[in-house]
PDB file of N, CA, C and O in Angstrom, chain B, residues numbered from 101:
ATOM      1  N   MET B 101     112.881 256.164-113.532  1.00  0.00           N
ATOM      2  CA  MET B 101     112.023 256.620-114.589  1.00  0.00           C
ATOM      3  C   MET B 101     111.882 258.144-114.468  1.00  0.00           C
ATOM      4  O   MET B 101     111.374 258.669-113.477  1.00  0.00           O
ATOM      5  N   GLY B 102     112.336 258.807-115.481  1.00  0.00           N
ATOM      6  CA  GLY B 102     112.266 260.244-115.462  1.00  0.00           C
ATOM      7  C   GLY B 102     110.953 260.722-116.016  1.00  0.00           C
ATOM      8  O   GLY B 102     110.062 259.943-116.356  1.00  0.00           O
ATOM      9  N   LEU B 103     110.865 262.027-116.094  1.00  0.00           N
ATOM     10  CA  LEU B 103     109.640 262.669-116.547  1.00  0.00           C
ATOM     11  C   LEU B 103     109.289 262.305-117.996  1.00  0.00           C
ATOM     12  O   LEU B 103     108.114 262.238-118.359  1.00  0.00           O
ATOM     13  N   PHE B 104     110.294 262.078-118.798  1.00  0.00           N
ATOM     14  CA  PHE B 104     110.055 261.893-120.244  1.00  0.00           C
ATOM     15  C   PHE B 104     110.214 260.450-120.695  1.00  0.00           C
ATOM     16  O   PHE B 104     110.593 260.226-121.844  1.00  0.00           O
ATOM     17  N   TRP B 105     109.947 259.476-119.863  1.00  0.00           N
ATOM     18  CA  TRP B 105     110.114 258.104-120.241  1.00  0.00           C
ATOM     19  C   TRP B 105     109.034 257.674-121.229  1.00  0.00           C
ATOM     20  O   TRP B 105     107.923 258.206-121.221  1.00  0.00           O
ATOM     21  N   LYS B 106     109.376 256.699-122.086  1.00  0.00           N
ATOM     22  CA  LYS B 106     108.442 256.186-123.060  1.00  0.00           C
ATOM     23  C   LYS B 106     107.353 255.409-122.332  1.00  0.00           C
ATOM     24  O   LYS B 106     107.646 254.556-121.494  1.00  0.00           O
ATOM     25  N   HIS B 107     106.115 255.703-122.648  1.00  0.00           N
ATOM     26  CA  HIS B 107     105.042 255.060-121.908  1.00  0.00           C
ATOM     27  C   HIS B 107     104.003 254.376-122.790  1.00  0.00           C
ATOM     28  O   HIS B 107     103.187 253.615-122.270  1.00  0.00           O
ATOM     29  N   ARG B 108     103.999 254.608-124.069  1.00  0.00           N
ATOM     30  CA  ARG B 108     102.983 254.005-124.944  1.00  0.00           C
ATOM     31  C   ARG B 108     103.434 252.628-125.353  1.00  0.00           C
ATOM     32  O   ARG B 108     104.511 252.459-125.925  1.00  0.00           O
ATOM     33  N   ILE B 109     102.594 251.624-125.055  1.00  0.00           N
ATOM     34  CA  ILE B 109     102.875 250.237-125.399  1.00  0.00           C
ATOM     35  C   ILE B 109     102.240 249.870-126.731  1.00  0.00           C
ATOM     36  O   ILE B 109     102.805 249.103-127.511  1.00  0.00           O
ATOM     37  N   SER B 110     101.061 250.424-126.982  1.00  0.00           N
ATOM     38  CA  SER B 110     100.365 250.250-128.261  1.00  0.00           C
ATOM     39  C   SER B 110      99.460 251.459-128.432  1.00  0.00           C
ATOM     40  O   SER B 110      99.520 252.393-127.633  1.00  0.00           O
ATOM     41  N   ASP B 111      98.627 251.453-129.456  1.00  0.00           N
ATOM     42  CA  ASP B 111      97.727 252.571-129.693  1.00  0.00           C
ATOM     43  C   ASP B 111      96.765 252.824-128.519  1.00  0.00           C
ATOM     44  O   ASP B 111      96.420 253.970-128.227  1.00  0.00           O
ATOM     45  N   SER B 112      96.335 251.737-127.850  1.00  0.00           N
ATOM     46  CA  SER B 112      95.358 251.902-126.783  1.00  0.00           C
ATOM     47  C   SER B 112      95.913 251.621-125.398  1.00  0.00           C
ATOM     48  O   SER B 112      95.197 251.803-124.414  1.00  0.00           O
ATOM     49  N   ILE B 113      97.146 251.190-125.284  1.00  0.00           N
ATOM     50  CA  ILE B 113      97.696 250.779-123.993  1.00  0.00           C
ATOM     51  C   ILE B 113      98.892 251.665-123.651  1.00  0.00           C
ATOM     52  O   ILE B 113      99.807 251.847-124.454  1.00  0.00           O
ATOM     53  N   SER B 114      98.856 252.220-122.412  1.00  0.00           N
ATOM     54  CA  SER B 114      99.978 253.054-121.959  1.00  0.00           C
ATOM     55  C   SER B 114     100.186 252.844-120.450  1.00  0.00           C
ATOM     56  O   SER B 114      99.359 252.251-119.758  1.00  0.00           O
ATOM     57  N   MET B 115     101.310 253.349-119.983  1.00  0.00           N
ATOM     58  CA  MET B 115     101.646 253.240-118.572  1.00  0.00           C
ATOM     59  C   MET B 115     102.445 254.487-118.202  1.00  0.00           C
ATOM     60  O   MET B 115     103.239 254.995-118.994  1.00  0.00           O
ATOM     61  N   ARG B 116     102.210 254.974-116.959  1.00  0.00           N
ATOM     62  CA  ARG B 116     102.987 256.114-116.491  1.00  0.00           C
ATOM     63  C   ARG B 116     103.117 256.041-114.995  1.00  0.00           C
ATOM     64  O   ARG B 116     102.309 255.389-114.333  1.00  0.00           O
ATOM     65  N   PRO B 117     104.135 256.709-114.437  1.00  0.00           N
ATOM     66  CA  PRO B 117     104.271 256.742-112.973  1.00  0.00           C
ATOM     67  C   PRO B 117     103.091 257.422-112.335  1.00  0.00           C
ATOM     68  O   PRO B 117     102.586 258.418-112.853  1.00  0.00           O
ATOM     69  N   ALA B 118     102.641 256.886-111.203  1.00  0.00           N
ATOM     70  CA  ALA B 118     101.524 257.494-110.469  1.00  0.00           C
ATOM     71  C   ALA B 118     101.869 257.678-109.016  1.00  0.00           C
ATOM     72  O   ALA B 118     100.986 257.865-108.178  1.00  0.00           O
ATOM     73  N   GLY B 119     103.133 257.627-108.715  1.00  0.00           N
ATOM     74  CA  GLY B 119     103.630 257.762-107.340  1.00  0.00           C
ATOM     75  C   GLY B 119     104.951 257.046-107.241  1.00  0.00           C
ATOM     76  O   GLY B 119     105.421 256.471-108.222  1.00  0.00           O
ATOM     77  N   ARG B 120     105.556 257.070-106.079  1.00  0.00           N
ATOM     78  CA  ARG B 120     106.865 256.438-105.902  1.00  0.00           C
ATOM     79  C   ARG B 120     106.858 254.955-106.260  1.00  0.00           C
ATOM     80  O   ARG B 120     107.762 254.484-106.951  1.00  0.00           O
ATOM     81  N   ASP B 121     105.859 254.219-105.803  1.00  0.00           N
ATOM     82  CA  ASP B 121     105.839 252.793-105.985  1.00  0.00           C
ATOM     83  C   ASP B 121     104.610 252.297-106.737  1.00  0.00           C
ATOM     84  O   ASP B 121     104.234 251.133-106.603  1.00  0.00           O
ATOM     85  N   VAL B 122     103.984 253.162-107.524  1.00  0.00           N
ATOM     86  CA  VAL B 122     102.748 252.812-108.236  1.00  0.00           C
ATOM     87  C   VAL B 122     102.882 253.304-109.685  1.00  0.00           C
ATOM     88  O   VAL B 122     103.397 254.390-109.950  1.00  0.00           O
ATOM     89  N   VAL B 123     102.396 252.458-110.614  1.00  0.00           N
ATOM     90  CA  VAL B 123     102.276 252.888-111.991  1.00  0.00           C
ATOM     91  C   VAL B 123     100.796 252.835-112.385  1.00  0.00           C
ATOM     92  O   VAL B 123     100.030 251.999-111.905  1.00  0.00           O
ATOM     93  N   GLU B 124     100.434 253.741-113.259  1.00  0.00           N
ATOM     94  CA  GLU B 124      99.061 253.763-113.789  1.00  0.00           C
ATOM     95  C   GLU B 124      99.090 253.076-115.148  1.00  0.00           C
ATOM     96  O   GLU B 124      99.805 253.494-116.059  1.00  0.00           O
ATOM     97  N   TYR B 125      98.299 252.014-115.267  1.00  0.00           N
ATOM     98  CA  TYR B 125      98.216 251.249-116.501  1.00  0.00           C
ATOM     99  C   TYR B 125      96.857 251.570-117.146  1.00  0.00           C
ATOM    100  O   TYR B 125      95.820 251.467-116.491  1.00  0.00           O
ATOM    101  N   ARG B 126      96.866 251.947-118.394  1.00  0.00           N
ATOM    102  CA  ARG B 126      95.636 252.324-119.099  1.00  0.00           C
ATOM    103  C   ARG B 126      95.472 251.468-120.331  1.00  0.00           C
ATOM    104  O   ARG B 126      96.402 251.309-121.122  1.00  0.00           O
ATOM    105  N   ASP B 127      94.285 250.918-120.488  1.00  0.00           N
ATOM    106  CA  ASP B 127      93.897 250.152-121.690  1.00  0.00           C
ATOM    107  C   ASP B 127      92.592 250.744-122.168  1.00  0.00           C
ATOM    108  O   ASP B 127      91.527 250.477-121.611  1.00  0.00           O
ATOM    109  N   GLY B 128      92.690 251.564-123.226  1.00  0.00           N
ATOM    110  CA  GLY B 128      91.488 252.274-123.691  1.00  0.00           C
ATOM    111  C   GLY B 128      91.008 253.231-122.617  1.00  0.00           C
ATOM    112  O   GLY B 128      91.752 254.106-122.172  1.00  0.00           O
ATOM    113  N   ASP B 129      89.733 253.057-122.195  1.00  0.00           N
ATOM    114  CA  ASP B 129      89.198 253.929-121.124  1.00  0.00           C
ATOM    115  C   ASP B 129      89.262 253.293-119.756  1.00  0.00           C
ATOM    116  O   ASP B 129      88.754 253.848-118.782  1.00  0.00           O
ATOM    117  N   ARG B 130      89.897 252.107-119.677  1.00  0.00           N
ATOM    118  CA  ARG B 130      90.042 251.436-118.368  1.00  0.00           C
ATOM    119  C   ARG B 130      91.373 251.792-117.759  1.00  0.00           C
ATOM    120  O   ARG B 130      92.372 251.944-118.463  1.00  0.00           O
ATOM    121  N   LEU B 131      91.387 251.926-116.425  1.00  0.00           N
ATOM    122  CA  LEU B 131      92.594 252.358-115.701  1.00  0.00           C
ATOM    123  C   LEU B 131      92.801 251.431-114.501  1.00  0.00           C
ATOM    124  O   LEU B 131      91.848 251.006-113.848  1.00  0.00           O
ATOM    125  N   MET B 132      94.068 251.131-114.233  1.00  0.00           N
ATOM    126  CA  MET B 132      94.460 250.276-113.128  1.00  0.00           C
ATOM    127  C   MET B 132      95.701 250.846-112.483  1.00  0.00           C
ATOM    128  O   MET B 132      96.574 251.364-113.180  1.00  0.00           O
ATOM    129  N   GLU B 133      95.799 250.764-111.177  1.00  0.00           N
ATOM    130  CA  GLU B 133      97.034 251.131-110.477  1.00  0.00           C
ATOM    131  C   GLU B 133      97.741 249.833-110.051  1.00  0.00           C
ATOM    132  O   GLU B 133      97.139 248.949-109.441  1.00  0.00           O
ATOM    133  N   ILE B 134      99.026 249.750-110.389  1.00  0.00           N
ATOM    134  CA  ILE B 134      99.800 248.546-110.126  1.00  0.00           C
ATOM    135  C   ILE B 134     100.977 248.893-109.250  1.00  0.00           C
ATOM    136  O   ILE B 134     101.696 249.861-109.500  1.00  0.00           O
ATOM    137  N   ASN B 135     101.167 248.090-108.214  1.00  0.00           N
ATOM    138  CA  ASN B 135     102.285 248.314-107.295  1.00  0.00           C
ATOM    139  C   ASN B 135     103.582 247.858-107.968  1.00  0.00           C
ATOM    140  O   ASN B 135     103.705 246.705-108.382  1.00  0.00           O
ATOM    141  N   ALA B 136     104.532 248.763-108.070  1.00  0.00           N
ATOM    142  CA  ALA B 136     105.830 248.518-108.676  1.00  0.00           C
ATOM    143  C   ALA B 136     106.885 249.194-107.807  1.00  0.00           C
ATOM    144  O   ALA B 136     107.329 250.302-108.109  1.00  0.00           O
ATOM    145  N   GLU B 137     107.279 248.534-106.745  1.00  0.00           N
ATOM    146  CA  GLU B 137     108.156 249.126-105.753  1.00  0.00           C
ATOM    147  C   GLU B 137     109.556 249.376-106.268  1.00  0.00           C
ATOM    148  O   GLU B 137     110.140 248.532-106.948  1.00  0.00           O
ATOM    149  N   ARG B 138     110.087 250.534-105.942  1.00  0.00           N
ATOM    150  CA  ARG B 138     111.476 250.855-106.269  1.00  0.00           C
ATOM    151  C   ARG B 138     112.389 250.077-105.347  1.00  0.00           C
ATOM    152  O   ARG B 138     112.131 249.964-104.149  1.00  0.00           O
ATOM    153  N   LEU B 139     113.469 249.536-105.917  1.00  0.00           N
ATOM    154  CA  LEU B 139     114.469 248.839-105.145  1.00  0.00           C
ATOM    155  C   LEU B 139     115.774 249.618-105.175  1.00  0.00           C
ATOM    156  O   LEU B 139     115.976 250.456-106.053  1.00  0.00           O
ATOM    157  N   GLY B 140     116.643 249.356-104.244  1.00  0.00           N
ATOM    158  CA  GLY B 140     117.860 250.137-104.131  1.00  0.00           C
ATOM    159  C   GLY B 140     118.966 249.749-105.107  1.00  0.00           C
ATOM    160  O   GLY B 140     119.920 250.509-105.274  1.00  0.00           O
ATOM    161  N   GLY B 141     118.869 248.604-105.748  1.00  0.00           N
ATOM    162  CA  GLY B 141     119.961 248.188-106.634  1.00  0.00           C
ATOM    163  C   GLY B 141     119.460 247.690-107.964  1.00  0.00           C
ATOM    164  O   GLY B 141     118.660 248.342-108.634  1.00  0.00           O
ATOM    165  N   ASN B 142     119.944 246.523-108.334  1.00  0.00           N
ATOM    166  CA  ASN B 142     119.537 245.919-109.582  1.00  0.00           C
ATOM    167  C   ASN B 142     118.966 244.554-109.265  1.00  0.00           C
ATOM    168  O   ASN B 142     119.698 243.723-108.727  1.00  0.00           O
ATOM    169  N   PRO B 143     117.727 244.268-109.557  1.00  0.00           N
ATOM    170  CA  PRO B 143     116.789 245.037-110.381  1.00  0.00           C
ATOM    171  C   PRO B 143     116.322 246.318-109.661  1.00  0.00           C
ATOM    172  O   PRO B 143     116.411 246.450-108.440  1.00  0.00           O
ATOM    173  N   ARG B 144     115.827 247.240-110.480  1.00  0.00           N
ATOM    174  CA  ARG B 144     115.401 248.544-109.960  1.00  0.00           C
ATOM    175  C   ARG B 144     113.955 248.558-109.474  1.00  0.00           C
ATOM    176  O   ARG B 144     113.576 249.428-108.690  1.00  0.00           O
ATOM    177  N   ARG B 145     113.139 247.598-109.935  1.00  0.00           N
ATOM    178  CA  ARG B 145     111.717 247.562-109.554  1.00  0.00           C
ATOM    179  C   ARG B 145     111.275 246.131-109.316  1.00  0.00           C
ATOM    180  O   ARG B 145     111.817 245.188-109.894  1.00  0.00           O
ATOM    181  N   ILE B 146     110.284 245.991-108.456  1.00  0.00           N
ATOM    182  CA  ILE B 146     109.564 244.712-108.331  1.00  0.00           C
ATOM    183  C   ILE B 146     108.075 244.982-108.536  1.00  0.00           C
ATOM    184  O   ILE B 146     107.475 245.794-107.830  1.00  0.00           O
ATOM    185  N   VAL B 147     107.497 244.298-109.500  1.00  0.00           N
ATOM    186  CA  VAL B 147     106.085 244.424-109.798  1.00  0.00           C
ATOM    187  C   VAL B 147     105.353 243.348-109.018  1.00  0.00           C
ATOM    188  O   VAL B 147     105.621 242.157-109.174  1.00  0.00           O
ATOM    189  N   TYR B 148     104.414 243.788-108.166  1.00  0.00           N
ATOM    190  CA  TYR B 148     103.627 242.815-107.375  1.00  0.00           C
ATOM    191  C   TYR B 148     102.430 242.368-108.212  1.00  0.00           C
ATOM    192  O   TYR B 148     101.482 243.121-108.433  1.00  0.00           O
ATOM    193  N   THR B 149     102.507 241.119-108.669  1.00  0.00           N
ATOM    194  CA  THR B 149     101.465 240.623-109.546  1.00  0.00           C
ATOM    195  C   THR B 149     100.092 240.574-108.901  1.00  0.00           C
ATOM    196  O   THR B 149      99.076 240.609-109.596  1.00  0.00           O
ATOM    197  N   SER B 150     100.054 240.493-107.580  1.00  0.00           N
ATOM    198  CA  SER B 150      98.751 240.477-106.894  1.00  0.00           C
ATOM    199  C   SER B 150      98.017 241.820-107.046  1.00  0.00           C
ATOM    200  O   SER B 150      96.803 241.888-106.853  1.00  0.00           O
ATOM    201  N   SER B 151      98.756 242.889-107.395  1.00  0.00           N
ATOM    202  CA  SER B 151      98.089 244.177-107.583  1.00  0.00           C
ATOM    203  C   SER B 151      97.428 244.311-108.944  1.00  0.00           C
ATOM    204  O   SER B 151      96.724 245.287-109.204  1.00  0.00           O
ATOM    205  N   ILE B 152      97.651 243.339-109.806  1.00  0.00           N
ATOM    206  CA  ILE B 152      96.981 243.310-111.115  1.00  0.00           C
ATOM    207  C   ILE B 152      95.687 242.559-110.871  1.00  0.00           C
ATOM    208  O   ILE B 152      95.580 241.367-111.161  1.00  0.00           O
ATOM    209  N   ALA B 153      94.714 243.265-110.338  1.00  0.00           N
ATOM    210  CA  ALA B 153      93.516 242.585-109.828  1.00  0.00           C
ATOM    211  C   ALA B 153      92.202 243.131-110.390  1.00  0.00           C
ATOM    212  O   ALA B 153      91.300 242.360-110.719  1.00  0.00           O
ATOM    213  N   ARG B 154      92.089 244.477-110.501  1.00  0.00           N
ATOM    214  CA  ARG B 154      90.815 245.024-110.944  1.00  0.00           C
ATOM    215  C   ARG B 154      91.056 246.412-111.523  1.00  0.00           C
ATOM    216  O   ARG B 154      92.024 247.098-111.196  1.00  0.00           O
ATOM    217  N   TRP B 155      90.133 246.790-112.392  1.00  0.00           N
ATOM    218  CA  TRP B 155      90.121 248.120-112.966  1.00  0.00           C
ATOM    219  C   TRP B 155      89.580 249.102-111.946  1.00  0.00           C
ATOM    220  O   TRP B 155      88.838 248.723-111.040  1.00  0.00           O
ATOM    221  N   LEU B 156      89.946 250.342-112.091  1.00  0.00           N
ATOM    222  CA  LEU B 156      89.381 251.396-111.247  1.00  0.00           C
ATOM    223  C   LEU B 156      87.990 251.774-111.751  1.00  0.00           C
ATOM    224  O   LEU B 156      87.672 251.511-112.911  1.00  0.00           O
ATOM    225  N   PRO B 157      87.147 252.390-110.903  1.00  0.00           N
ATOM    226  CA  PRO B 157      85.826 252.817-111.348  1.00  0.00           C
ATOM    227  C   PRO B 157      85.936 253.714-112.586  1.00  0.00           C
ATOM    228  O   PRO B 157      86.865 254.512-112.712  1.00  0.00           O
ATOM    229  N   PRO B 158      84.983 253.568-113.479  1.00  0.00           N
ATOM    230  CA  PRO B 158      83.716 252.856-113.380  1.00  0.00           C
ATOM    231  C   PRO B 158      83.731 251.405-113.912  1.00  0.00           C
ATOM    232  O   PRO B 158      82.679 250.809-114.141  1.00  0.00           O
ATOM    233  N   HIS B 159      84.929 250.859-114.100  1.00  0.00           N
ATOM    234  CA  HIS B 159      85.063 249.529-114.680  1.00  0.00           C
ATOM    235  C   HIS B 159      85.407 248.453-113.626  1.00  0.00           C
ATOM    236  O   HIS B 159      85.839 247.355-113.978  1.00  0.00           O
ATOM    237  N   GLU B 160      85.216 248.772-112.355  1.00  0.00           N
ATOM    238  CA  GLU B 160      85.665 247.879-111.289  1.00  0.00           C
ATOM    239  C   GLU B 160      84.902 246.560-111.273  1.00  0.00           C
ATOM    240  O   GLU B 160      85.348 245.607-110.633  1.00  0.00           O
ATOM    241  N   HIS B 161      83.771 246.477-111.954  1.00  0.00           N
ATOM    242  CA  HIS B 161      82.984 245.243-111.970  1.00  0.00           C
ATOM    243  C   HIS B 161      83.356 244.319-113.111  1.00  0.00           C
ATOM    244  O   HIS B 161      82.862 243.193-113.170  1.00  0.00           O
ATOM    245  N   GLU B 162      84.211 244.762-114.016  1.00  0.00           N
ATOM    246  CA  GLU B 162      84.681 243.900-115.118  1.00  0.00           C
ATOM    247  C   GLU B 162      85.664 242.898-114.513  1.00  0.00           C
ATOM    248  O   GLU B 162      86.560 243.263-113.752  1.00  0.00           O
ATOM    249  N   THR B 163      85.472 241.622-114.871  1.00  0.00           N
ATOM    250  CA  THR B 163      86.358 240.612-114.344  1.00  0.00           C
ATOM    251  C   THR B 163      87.618 240.503-115.197  1.00  0.00           C
ATOM    252  O   THR B 163      87.610 240.756-116.401  1.00  0.00           O
ATOM    253  N   LEU B 164      88.673 240.127-114.540  1.00  0.00           N
ATOM    254  CA  LEU B 164      89.977 239.881-115.207  1.00  0.00           C
ATOM    255  C   LEU B 164      90.311 238.418-115.001  1.00  0.00           C
ATOM    256  O   LEU B 164      90.544 237.983-113.873  1.00  0.00           O
ATOM    257  N   ASP B 165      90.337 237.648-116.094  1.00  0.00           N
ATOM    258  CA  ASP B 165      90.737 236.249-115.934  1.00  0.00           C
ATOM    259  C   ASP B 165      92.257 236.148-115.936  1.00  0.00           C
ATOM    260  O   ASP B 165      92.952 237.147-116.123  1.00  0.00           O
ATOM    261  N   ALA B 166      92.762 234.955-115.729  1.00  0.00           N
ATOM    262  CA  ALA B 166      94.232 234.746-115.621  1.00  0.00           C
ATOM    263  C   ALA B 166      94.930 235.169-116.894  1.00  0.00           C
ATOM    264  O   ALA B 166      96.024 235.731-116.825  1.00  0.00           O
ATOM    265  N   ASP B 167      94.351 234.925-118.040  1.00  0.00           N
ATOM    266  CA  ASP B 167      94.977 235.340-119.319  1.00  0.00           C
ATOM    267  C   ASP B 167      95.095 236.833-119.443  1.00  0.00           C
ATOM    268  O   ASP B 167      96.112 237.341-119.916  1.00  0.00           O
ATOM    269  N   ALA B 168      94.054 237.558-119.020  1.00  0.00           N
ATOM    270  CA  ALA B 168      94.077 239.014-119.092  1.00  0.00           C
ATOM    271  C   ALA B 168      95.113 239.580-118.119  1.00  0.00           C
ATOM    272  O   ALA B 168      95.835 240.517-118.458  1.00  0.00           O
ATOM    273  N   ARG B 169      95.188 239.019-116.921  1.00  0.00           N
ATOM    274  CA  ARG B 169      96.192 239.505-115.958  1.00  0.00           C
ATOM    275  C   ARG B 169      97.608 239.217-116.475  1.00  0.00           C
ATOM    276  O   ARG B 169      98.507 240.040-116.299  1.00  0.00           O
ATOM    277  N   GLU B 170      97.807 238.094-117.089  1.00  0.00           N
ATOM    278  CA  GLU B 170      99.118 237.747-117.645  1.00  0.00           C
ATOM    279  C   GLU B 170      99.497 238.716-118.775  1.00  0.00           C
ATOM    280  O   GLU B 170     100.649 239.140-118.866  1.00  0.00           O
ATOM    281  N   GLN B 171      98.537 239.064-119.627  1.00  0.00           N
ATOM    282  CA  GLN B 171      98.812 239.997-120.701  1.00  0.00           C
ATOM    283  C   GLN B 171      99.131 241.383-120.162  1.00  0.00           C
ATOM    284  O   GLN B 171     100.011 242.061-120.692  1.00  0.00           O
ATOM    285  N   ILE B 172      98.436 241.812-119.126  1.00  0.00           N
ATOM    286  CA  ILE B 172      98.751 243.101-118.491  1.00  0.00           C
ATOM    287  C   ILE B 172     100.151 243.067-117.935  1.00  0.00           C
ATOM    288  O   ILE B 172     100.901 244.027-118.112  1.00  0.00           O
ATOM    289  N   LEU B 173     100.528 241.999-117.269  1.00  0.00           N
ATOM    290  CA  LEU B 173     101.881 241.877-116.686  1.00  0.00           C
ATOM    291  C   LEU B 173     102.919 241.933-117.804  1.00  0.00           C
ATOM    292  O   LEU B 173     103.922 242.634-117.672  1.00  0.00           O
ATOM    293  N   GLU B 174     102.699 241.216-118.890  1.00  0.00           N
ATOM    294  CA  GLU B 174     103.654 241.256-120.015  1.00  0.00           C
ATOM    295  C   GLU B 174     103.810 242.677-120.535  1.00  0.00           C
ATOM    296  O   GLU B 174     104.923 243.106-120.838  1.00  0.00           O
ATOM    297  N   ASN B 175     102.698 243.417-120.642  1.00  0.00           N
ATOM    298  CA  ASN B 175     102.738 244.816-121.124  1.00  0.00           C
ATOM    299  C   ASN B 175     103.538 245.688-120.153  1.00  0.00           C
ATOM    300  O   ASN B 175     104.349 246.511-120.581  1.00  0.00           O
ATOM    301  N   VAL B 176     103.316 245.513-118.872  1.00  0.00           N
ATOM    302  CA  VAL B 176     104.011 246.326-117.868  1.00  0.00           C
ATOM    303  C   VAL B 176     105.499 246.040-117.916  1.00  0.00           C
ATOM    304  O   VAL B 176     106.300 246.974-117.890  1.00  0.00           O
ATOM    305  N   LEU B 177     105.891 244.781-117.985  1.00  0.00           N
ATOM    306  CA  LEU B 177     107.296 244.414-118.060  1.00  0.00           C
ATOM    307  C   LEU B 177     107.939 244.966-119.357  1.00  0.00           C
ATOM    308  O   LEU B 177     109.082 245.423-119.352  1.00  0.00           O
ATOM    309  N   LYS B 178     107.193 244.911-120.430  1.00  0.00           N
ATOM    310  CA  LYS B 178     107.690 245.447-121.707  1.00  0.00           C
ATOM    311  C   LYS B 178     107.961 246.927-121.590  1.00  0.00           C
ATOM    312  O   LYS B 178     108.989 247.408-122.067  1.00  0.00           O
ATOM    313  N   CYS B 179     107.048 247.664-120.959  1.00  0.00           N
ATOM    314  CA  CYS B 179     107.211 249.102-120.802  1.00  0.00           C
ATOM    315  C   CYS B 179     108.454 249.437-119.963  1.00  0.00           C
ATOM    316  O   CYS B 179     109.227 250.327-120.315  1.00  0.00           O
ATOM    317  N   PHE B 180     108.634 248.715-118.853  1.00  0.00           N
ATOM    318  CA  PHE B 180     109.846 248.967-118.062  1.00  0.00           C
ATOM    319  C   PHE B 180     111.088 248.689-118.905  1.00  0.00           C
ATOM    320  O   PHE B 180     112.033 249.478-118.900  1.00  0.00           O
ATOM    321  N   LYS B 181     111.087 247.579-119.621  1.00  0.00           N
ATOM    322  CA  LYS B 181     112.236 247.231-120.452  1.00  0.00           C
ATOM    323  C   LYS B 181     112.498 248.298-121.516  1.00  0.00           C
ATOM    324  O   LYS B 181     113.654 248.634-121.772  1.00  0.00           O
ATOM    325  N   MET B 182     111.446 248.837-122.142  1.00  0.00           N
ATOM    326  CA  MET B 182     111.591 249.913-123.133  1.00  0.00           C
ATOM    327  C   MET B 182     112.311 251.110-122.550  1.00  0.00           C
ATOM    328  O   MET B 182     112.965 251.865-123.270  1.00  0.00           O
ATOM    329  N   ASN B 183     112.190 251.280-121.258  1.00  0.00           N
ATOM    330  CA  ASN B 183     112.761 252.435-120.570  1.00  0.00           C
ATOM    331  C   ASN B 183     114.073 252.106-119.828  1.00  0.00           C
ATOM    332  O   ASN B 183     114.583 252.905-119.042  1.00  0.00           O
ATOM    333  N   GLY B 184     114.595 250.903-120.108  1.00  0.00           N
ATOM    334  CA  GLY B 184     115.868 250.520-119.511  1.00  0.00           C
ATOM    335  C   GLY B 184     115.808 250.230-118.020  1.00  0.00           C
ATOM    336  O   GLY B 184     116.827 250.310-117.335  1.00  0.00           O
ATOM    337  N   VAL B 185     114.630 249.894-117.508  1.00  0.00           N
ATOM    338  CA  VAL B 185     114.453 249.643-116.074  1.00  0.00           C
ATOM    339  C   VAL B 185     114.415 248.139-115.864  1.00  0.00           C
ATOM    340  O   VAL B 185     113.540 247.457-116.397  1.00  0.00           O
ATOM    341  N   SER B 186     115.367 247.615-115.083  1.00  0.00           N
ATOM    342  CA  SER B 186     115.362 246.184-114.752  1.00  0.00           C
ATOM    343  C   SER B 186     114.277 245.941-113.739  1.00  0.00           C
ATOM    344  O   SER B 186     114.051 246.738-112.828  1.00  0.00           O
ATOM    345  N   VAL B 187     113.594 244.791-113.922  1.00  0.00           N
ATOM    346  CA  VAL B 187     112.397 244.553-113.103  1.00  0.00           C
ATOM    347  C   VAL B 187     112.268 243.038-112.863  1.00  0.00           C
ATOM    348  O   VAL B 187     112.651 242.211-113.690  1.00  0.00           O
ATOM    349  N   VAL B 188     111.719 242.731-111.705  1.00  0.00           N
ATOM    350  CA  VAL B 188     111.343 241.340-111.352  1.00  0.00           C
ATOM    351  C   VAL B 188     109.889 241.364-110.917  1.00  0.00           C
ATOM    352  O   VAL B 188     109.304 242.429-110.720  1.00  0.00           O
ATOM    353  N   THR B 189     109.325 240.200-110.773  1.00  0.00           N
ATOM    354  CA  THR B 189     107.933 240.097-110.285  1.00  0.00           C
ATOM    355  C   THR B 189     107.947 239.413-108.932  1.00  0.00           C
ATOM    356  O   THR B 189     108.846 238.640-108.601  1.00  0.00           O
ATOM    357  N   GLY B 190     106.916 239.725-108.165  1.00  0.00           N
ATOM    358  CA  GLY B 190     106.819 239.148-106.833  1.00  0.00           C
ATOM    359  C   GLY B 190     105.390 239.012-106.423  1.00  0.00           C
ATOM    360  O   GLY B 190     105.106 238.541-105.322  1.00  0.00           O
TER     361      GLY B 190
END
């Protein structure tokens, strides 16, 4: 993922690199860091679904049910696909 990769998933949802193995997922004013480790071959990334757990402050007390976590995962996978990055979940 280069500096200019497409990151907007919808009007209120976006994702961007936040480190070597972390992406920043934003939904409106809520923010989450998701572990997405770089791999050496193909696939190029593995998204750890257990890291889709909670929003960062000040929204850390908002609960995420299974449906919300699944929707976030779908959005993250969609963003990687938009940028030509092969990805698996773990």
